[in-house]
Short mmCIF file of C-alpha atoms and ligand atoms in Angstrom, two decimals:
data_model
loop_
_atom_site.label_atom_id
_atom_site.label_comp_id
_atom_site.label_asym_id
_atom_site.label_seq_id
_atom_site.Cartn_x
_atom_site.Cartn_y
_atom_site.Cartn_z
CA MET A 19 0.00 0.00 0.00
CA ASP A 20 1.10 3.59 -0.60
CA GLN A 21 1.84 5.96 2.25
CA PRO A 22 -0.79 8.30 3.75
CA VAL A 23 -0.70 12.10 3.27
CA THR A 24 2.64 13.65 4.16
CA PRO A 25 3.26 17.33 4.86
CA SER A 26 5.93 17.68 2.21
CA ARG A 27 5.74 17.06 -1.51
CA PRO A 28 4.88 13.39 -2.03
CA ARG A 29 6.96 11.10 -4.18
CA PRO A 30 5.24 10.37 -7.52
CA ARG A 31 4.76 6.67 -7.00
CA LEU A 32 3.10 5.89 -10.32
CA VAL A 33 6.24 6.82 -12.16
CA GLU A 34 8.04 3.88 -10.61
CA ARG A 35 5.58 1.48 -12.16
CA HIS A 36 4.74 3.21 -15.44
CA THR A 37 6.81 5.29 -17.79
CA ASP A 38 4.62 5.01 -20.88
CA PRO A 39 3.23 8.51 -21.52
CA HIS A 40 0.10 6.98 -23.05
CA ALA A 41 -0.59 4.78 -20.03
CA TYR A 42 -3.13 7.22 -18.50
CA PRO A 43 -5.20 8.66 -21.35
CA GLU A 44 -7.98 9.67 -18.93
CA GLY A 45 -5.49 11.52 -16.72
CA VAL A 46 -3.92 11.26 -13.28
CA ALA A 47 -5.20 12.45 -9.89
CA PHE A 48 -3.56 13.05 -6.55
CA LEU A 49 -5.50 12.36 -3.37
CA ASP A 50 -4.77 10.94 0.05
CA GLY A 51 -1.06 11.19 -0.62
CA GLN A 52 -1.09 9.06 -3.75
CA PHE A 53 -1.10 9.55 -7.49
CA VAL A 54 -3.79 7.38 -9.05
CA PRO A 55 -5.34 6.93 -12.50
CA MET A 56 -8.35 9.25 -12.88
CA SER A 57 -10.80 6.34 -12.74
CA GLN A 58 -9.66 5.60 -9.18
CA ALA A 59 -10.10 9.18 -7.88
CA LYS A 60 -13.20 8.90 -5.65
CA VAL A 61 -14.64 11.02 -2.82
CA SER A 62 -16.91 10.10 0.08
CA VAL A 63 -20.57 11.13 -0.19
CA LEU A 64 -20.19 12.45 3.37
CA ASP A 65 -17.65 15.05 2.23
CA TYR A 66 -19.16 18.55 2.69
CA GLY A 67 -17.58 19.51 -0.58
CA PHE A 68 -20.19 17.22 -2.12
CA LEU A 69 -23.07 17.70 0.36
CA HIS A 70 -22.85 21.52 0.76
CA SER A 71 -20.66 22.56 -2.16
CA ASP A 72 -18.26 23.63 0.60
CA ALA A 73 -15.10 23.67 -1.47
CA THR A 74 -12.75 25.87 -3.46
CA TYR A 75 -10.66 25.09 -6.50
CA ASP A 76 -8.57 26.46 -9.28
CA THR A 77 -7.76 25.36 -12.78
CA VAL A 78 -4.59 26.00 -14.74
CA HIS A 79 -3.76 24.65 -18.16
CA VAL A 80 -0.77 23.05 -19.82
CA TRP A 81 -0.29 23.79 -23.50
CA ASN A 82 2.44 22.15 -25.61
CA GLY A 83 4.07 20.81 -22.47
CA ARG A 84 4.11 24.13 -20.55
CA PHE A 85 2.02 25.40 -17.62
CA PHE A 86 0.57 28.86 -18.35
CA ARG A 87 0.94 31.36 -15.45
CA PRO A 88 0.73 28.64 -12.77
CA ASP A 89 1.76 30.98 -9.93
CA LEU A 90 -1.29 33.19 -10.44
CA HIS A 91 -3.62 30.19 -10.23
CA ILE A 92 -1.91 28.78 -7.13
CA GLU A 93 -2.04 32.21 -5.47
CA ARG A 94 -5.79 32.54 -6.17
CA PHE A 95 -6.33 29.03 -4.79
CA PHE A 96 -4.50 29.84 -1.55
CA GLY A 97 -6.55 33.07 -1.31
CA GLY A 98 -9.74 30.98 -1.46
CA LEU A 99 -8.46 28.56 1.18
CA LYS A 100 -7.72 31.45 3.53
CA LEU A 101 -11.14 33.07 3.09
CA LEU A 102 -12.89 29.72 3.64
CA ARG A 103 -10.64 28.96 6.63
CA MET A 104 -9.40 25.74 5.14
CA SER A 105 -5.91 24.41 5.56
CA ILE A 106 -3.93 21.87 3.59
CA PRO A 107 -0.66 20.16 4.50
CA PHE A 108 1.13 21.58 1.44
CA ASP A 109 2.66 24.97 0.70
CA ARG A 110 2.53 26.69 -2.70
CA GLU A 111 5.70 25.01 -3.91
CA ALA A 112 4.44 21.57 -2.90
CA VAL A 113 1.12 22.19 -4.68
CA ALA A 114 3.03 23.27 -7.81
CA GLY A 115 5.01 20.03 -7.57
CA ILE A 116 1.88 17.90 -7.23
CA LEU A 117 0.25 19.58 -10.23
CA HIS A 118 3.43 19.09 -12.20
CA ASP A 119 3.63 15.42 -11.33
CA CYS A 120 -0.03 14.80 -12.24
CA VAL A 121 0.69 16.18 -15.72
CA ALA A 122 4.07 14.49 -16.11
CA LEU A 123 2.61 11.14 -15.09
CA SER A 124 -0.39 11.53 -17.38
CA GLY A 125 1.91 12.15 -20.33
CA HIS A 126 -0.45 14.78 -21.74
CA ARG A 127 1.15 17.75 -23.54
CA SER A 128 -2.07 19.74 -23.30
CA ALA A 129 -4.01 19.33 -20.09
CA TYR A 130 -6.65 20.84 -17.86
CA VAL A 131 -5.19 20.77 -14.36
CA GLU A 132 -7.30 21.29 -11.28
CA MET A 133 -6.35 21.75 -7.60
CA LEU A 134 -9.18 21.64 -5.08
CA CYS A 135 -9.93 21.48 -1.42
CA THR A 136 -13.17 20.32 0.12
CA ARG A 137 -14.28 20.96 3.69
CA GLY A 138 -14.02 17.19 4.04
CA ALA A 139 -16.06 14.88 6.22
CA SER A 140 -16.47 15.11 9.96
CA PRO A 141 -15.70 11.88 11.83
CA THR A 142 -18.94 12.35 13.85
CA PHE A 143 -21.05 13.86 11.01
CA SER A 144 -21.08 17.01 13.16
CA ARG A 145 -22.64 20.10 11.56
CA ASP A 146 -19.77 22.26 12.82
CA PRO A 147 -17.46 22.90 9.84
CA ARG A 148 -14.51 23.17 12.23
CA ASP A 149 -14.81 19.45 12.93
CA ALA A 150 -14.30 18.44 9.32
CA VAL A 151 -10.95 17.32 7.99
CA ASN A 152 -10.14 19.41 4.91
CA ARG A 153 -9.23 17.41 1.85
CA PHE A 154 -6.81 18.51 -0.89
CA MET A 155 -6.97 16.85 -4.30
CA ALA A 156 -5.56 17.58 -7.73
CA PHE A 157 -5.87 16.11 -11.18
CA ALA A 158 -4.71 16.51 -14.77
CA VAL A 159 -7.02 15.47 -17.59
CA PRO A 160 -6.85 16.13 -21.36
CA PHE A 161 -7.32 19.83 -22.26
CA GLY A 162 -10.92 20.88 -22.86
CA SER A 163 -12.29 24.14 -24.23
CA VAL A 164 -15.58 26.04 -23.84
CA ALA A 165 -15.55 26.55 -27.63
CA ASN A 166 -14.86 23.74 -30.08
CA ALA A 167 -12.69 24.23 -33.17
CA GLU A 168 -15.61 25.32 -35.37
CA GLN A 169 -16.93 27.79 -32.77
CA MET A 170 -13.42 29.19 -32.29
CA GLU A 171 -13.23 29.86 -36.04
CA ARG A 172 -16.67 31.42 -36.60
CA GLY A 173 -17.44 32.69 -33.08
CA LEU A 174 -19.82 31.41 -30.43
CA HIS A 175 -23.58 31.94 -30.41
CA VAL A 176 -24.55 33.18 -26.97
CA ALA A 177 -27.90 33.84 -25.30
CA ILE A 178 -28.36 36.23 -22.40
CA SER A 179 -30.38 34.56 -19.67
CA ASN A 180 -32.05 36.68 -17.01
CA ARG A 181 -30.71 34.42 -14.25
CA VAL A 182 -28.81 36.42 -11.64
CA ARG A 183 -25.32 35.38 -10.58
CA ILE A 184 -24.98 34.76 -6.83
CA PRO A 185 -24.22 38.25 -5.45
CA PRO A 186 -20.79 38.92 -3.90
CA ALA A 187 -22.44 39.63 -0.54
CA SER A 188 -23.56 35.98 -0.52
CA VAL A 189 -20.49 34.28 -1.94
CA ASP A 190 -17.32 36.26 -2.66
CA PRO A 191 -16.67 35.44 -6.33
CA ALA A 192 -12.91 35.75 -5.69
CA ILE A 193 -13.28 32.36 -3.97
CA LYS A 194 -13.44 30.13 -7.01
CA ASN A 195 -16.35 27.84 -6.21
CA TYR A 196 -18.74 25.18 -7.45
CA HIS A 197 -21.94 27.21 -6.89
CA TRP A 198 -23.01 26.76 -10.47
CA LEU A 199 -26.82 26.31 -10.34
CA ASP A 200 -27.37 29.85 -11.69
CA LEU A 201 -24.87 29.21 -14.49
CA VAL A 202 -26.21 25.75 -15.34
CA ARG A 203 -29.81 27.00 -15.43
CA GLY A 204 -28.63 29.85 -17.67
CA LEU A 205 -27.02 27.29 -19.94
CA TYR A 206 -30.32 25.40 -20.31
CA ASP A 207 -32.08 28.72 -21.06
CA ALA A 208 -29.51 29.25 -23.81
CA TYR A 209 -29.99 25.74 -25.25
CA ASP A 210 -33.78 26.26 -25.23
CA ARG A 211 -33.22 29.35 -27.36
CA GLY A 212 -30.92 27.60 -29.83
CA ALA A 213 -27.71 29.19 -28.53
CA GLU A 214 -24.47 27.42 -27.62
CA THR A 215 -23.71 29.02 -24.29
CA ALA A 216 -25.03 31.64 -21.88
CA LEU A 217 -24.23 34.88 -20.15
CA ILE A 218 -26.10 35.69 -16.96
CA LEU A 219 -26.68 38.96 -15.13
CA ASP A 220 -25.47 40.66 -11.98
CA PHE A 221 -27.79 41.94 -9.27
CA ASP A 222 -28.26 45.28 -11.08
CA GLY A 223 -29.29 43.64 -14.36
CA ASN A 224 -25.92 44.18 -16.06
CA VAL A 225 -23.98 41.39 -17.74
CA ALA A 226 -21.95 39.28 -15.28
CA GLU A 227 -20.31 36.12 -16.63
CA GLY A 228 -21.03 32.68 -18.08
CA PRO A 229 -20.48 29.04 -17.14
CA GLY A 230 -16.72 29.07 -16.69
CA PHE A 231 -15.83 32.34 -18.43
CA ASN A 232 -15.63 36.13 -18.24
CA VAL A 233 -16.79 38.40 -21.05
CA PHE A 234 -15.33 41.45 -22.83
CA ALA A 235 -16.96 43.97 -25.17
CA VAL A 236 -14.88 46.02 -27.61
CA LYS A 237 -16.28 49.42 -28.63
CA ASP A 238 -14.37 52.05 -30.59
CA GLY A 239 -11.11 50.26 -29.87
CA ALA A 240 -11.59 50.08 -26.06
CA LEU A 241 -12.28 47.00 -23.95
CA THR A 242 -14.82 46.70 -21.11
CA THR A 243 -15.39 43.71 -18.86
CA PRO A 244 -17.83 43.52 -15.92
CA ALA A 245 -16.28 44.77 -12.69
CA VAL A 246 -18.36 43.17 -9.94
CA GLY A 247 -20.02 39.86 -9.20
CA VAL A 248 -17.60 37.88 -11.34
CA LEU A 249 -14.64 35.63 -10.78
CA PRO A 250 -11.47 37.68 -11.29
CA GLY A 251 -10.35 35.34 -14.06
CA ILE A 252 -6.68 34.80 -14.79
CA THR A 253 -7.41 34.90 -18.54
CA ARG A 254 -9.29 38.18 -17.94
CA ARG A 255 -6.20 39.49 -16.15
CA THR A 256 -4.03 38.29 -19.04
CA VAL A 257 -6.22 40.30 -21.42
CA PHE A 258 -5.57 43.38 -19.26
CA ASP A 259 -1.82 42.65 -19.31
CA LEU A 260 -1.75 42.18 -23.09
CA SER A 261 -3.90 45.29 -23.60
CA ALA A 262 -1.54 47.39 -21.49
CA GLU A 263 1.44 46.11 -23.49
CA THR A 264 -0.18 46.87 -26.82
CA GLY A 265 -1.69 50.22 -25.85
CA LEU A 266 -5.33 49.09 -25.95
CA PRO A 267 -7.51 50.86 -23.38
CA ALA A 268 -9.22 48.30 -21.11
CA ARG A 269 -11.36 48.77 -18.03
CA ALA A 270 -13.53 46.85 -15.60
CA ALA A 271 -16.90 48.60 -15.34
CA ALA A 272 -20.64 47.90 -15.49
CA LEU A 273 -21.55 46.41 -18.87
CA SER A 274 -25.24 46.69 -19.76
CA VAL A 275 -27.03 44.21 -22.03
CA PRO A 276 -27.67 46.90 -24.70
CA ALA A 277 -23.98 47.95 -24.56
CA LEU A 278 -22.89 44.35 -25.08
CA LYS A 279 -25.25 43.94 -28.01
CA ALA A 280 -24.04 47.19 -29.57
CA ALA A 281 -20.35 46.26 -29.27
CA ASP A 282 -18.02 46.10 -32.27
CA GLU A 283 -16.57 42.82 -30.96
CA VAL A 284 -17.32 40.46 -28.09
CA PHE A 285 -15.18 37.67 -26.69
CA ILE A 286 -15.14 35.42 -23.65
CA THR A 287 -12.13 34.33 -21.62
CA SER A 288 -11.34 31.15 -19.72
CA THR A 289 -8.48 28.84 -18.85
CA ALA A 290 -10.67 26.31 -20.70
CA GLY A 291 -10.14 27.78 -24.17
CA GLY A 292 -8.35 31.12 -23.73
CA ILE A 293 -9.80 34.05 -25.70
CA MET A 294 -12.90 32.90 -27.61
CA PRO A 295 -14.88 35.06 -30.07
CA VAL A 296 -18.64 35.61 -29.79
CA THR A 297 -20.35 36.53 -33.06
CA ARG A 298 -24.07 36.17 -32.25
CA ILE A 299 -26.02 37.29 -29.18
CA ASP A 300 -29.68 36.32 -28.78
CA GLY A 301 -29.79 35.32 -32.43
CA ALA A 302 -28.48 38.65 -33.79
CA PRO A 303 -24.98 39.17 -35.20
CA VAL A 304 -22.44 41.16 -33.18
CA ALA A 305 -21.55 44.04 -35.56
CA GLY A 306 -20.79 42.28 -38.89
CA GLY A 307 -21.14 38.81 -37.34
CA THR A 308 -17.51 37.86 -37.97
CA VAL A 309 -14.53 37.54 -35.62
CA GLY A 310 -13.14 41.04 -35.08
CA PRO A 311 -9.50 42.18 -35.52
CA ILE A 312 -8.87 43.08 -31.85
CA THR A 313 -10.18 39.68 -30.69
CA ALA A 314 -7.99 37.94 -33.28
CA ARG A 315 -4.91 39.95 -32.29
CA LEU A 316 -5.34 39.34 -28.55
CA LYS A 317 -6.00 35.66 -29.16
CA ALA A 318 -2.82 35.30 -31.23
CA LEU A 319 -0.75 37.11 -28.58
CA TYR A 320 -2.29 35.00 -25.82
CA TRP A 321 -1.20 31.74 -27.46
CA GLU A 322 2.24 33.15 -28.38
CA ARG A 323 2.90 33.83 -24.70
CA HIS A 324 2.46 30.13 -23.93
CA ASP A 325 6.01 29.49 -25.23
CA ASP A 326 7.50 32.44 -23.35
CA PRO A 327 9.41 31.38 -20.19
CA ALA A 328 8.35 34.65 -18.52
CA TRP A 329 4.72 33.46 -18.71
CA SER A 330 5.01 29.67 -18.73
CA THR A 331 6.86 26.77 -17.11
CA ALA A 332 7.94 23.54 -18.78
CA VAL A 333 6.71 20.14 -17.65
CA ARG A 334 9.53 17.60 -17.16
CA TYR A 335 7.99 14.43 -18.57
CA PRO A 336 9.49 11.11 -17.46
N1 PLP B 423 -15.95 32.77 -14.30
C1 PLP B 423 -16.24 31.57 -13.75
C2 PLP B 423 -17.52 31.39 -13.01
C3 PLP B 423 -15.34 30.51 -13.89
O1 PLP B 423 -15.62 29.31 -13.33
C4 PLP B 423 -14.15 30.69 -14.64
C5 PLP B 423 -13.20 29.59 -14.81
O2 PLP B 423 -13.47 28.46 -14.49
C6 PLP B 423 -13.90 31.95 -15.20
C7 PLP B 423 -14.82 32.97 -15.00
C8 PLP B 423 -12.63 32.20 -15.99
O3 PLP B 423 -11.52 32.26 -15.13
P1 PLP B 423 -10.07 31.87 -15.63
O4 PLP B 423 -9.72 32.81 -16.73
O5 PLP B 423 -9.20 32.07 -14.43
O6 PLP B 423 -10.12 30.46 -16.10
#
């Protein structure tokens, strides 16, 4: 049997038994101090992460064998842990090592890599969250995108649902969380209306975000993304960084539904897909209905940076 959780970075035990990079096509997970094939990564139904959605997580991606801005994701994850008063027996460096080893063991060159912590289960099934034993897990699975190749090329078709995103006074959106019922119901609204994905609203009726992504509108060469009630996405931040470098004005501010529909260009941002164009909203084309030049330029720059050692870190595959 493998060893239980240790406070330092665990030894990647799978590597001793398997060196074939195609041995784990479904990915590799780390839990309870062991690296296991994804199919063996299971949680207890008594874990409050499952019963109460009492959990936080973060997702980083690996593209062409390199992690993209992993430090920013790990920092956001530790911020969530602190706000939820969770603790894990690993520091930032150890978490980075675990994520690395999940990817290296999986053999995948492009991967979706998640770190998460649940409140855990209480040995007595006590309702006091302080009695639960927090549980850290991580996994690397093949890369997945919000937009498929065709949608990336011609732009997504989005519907605006009137569902309201959980307000920040209820759940601080800076704590990346699994409270997705508003987003999932918005997604079904969008499907019912023949669209491919959804945007939902903030408490004031402005545009907030969608299932797993932030949104930007481009008008007269300037970018606007919603300021409040949204996850401060790392891809969103990368758009700000790239805009500053290239002299594009960008701001976080209220974005009304009419302003979004009147934009010259619209795109969404996520670790799951990067910068993805939107060319139809509620059945009507955005401007000319084709992918705009600013979206295309930012998208190209975004992917270029994935090879830049200042923005990315190489995976050392066995
Ligand atoms: N908004 C929500 C609700 C999300 O879940 C995500 C990512 O999963 C995002 C926005 C985009 O954030 P990031 O760019 O860090 O992936």
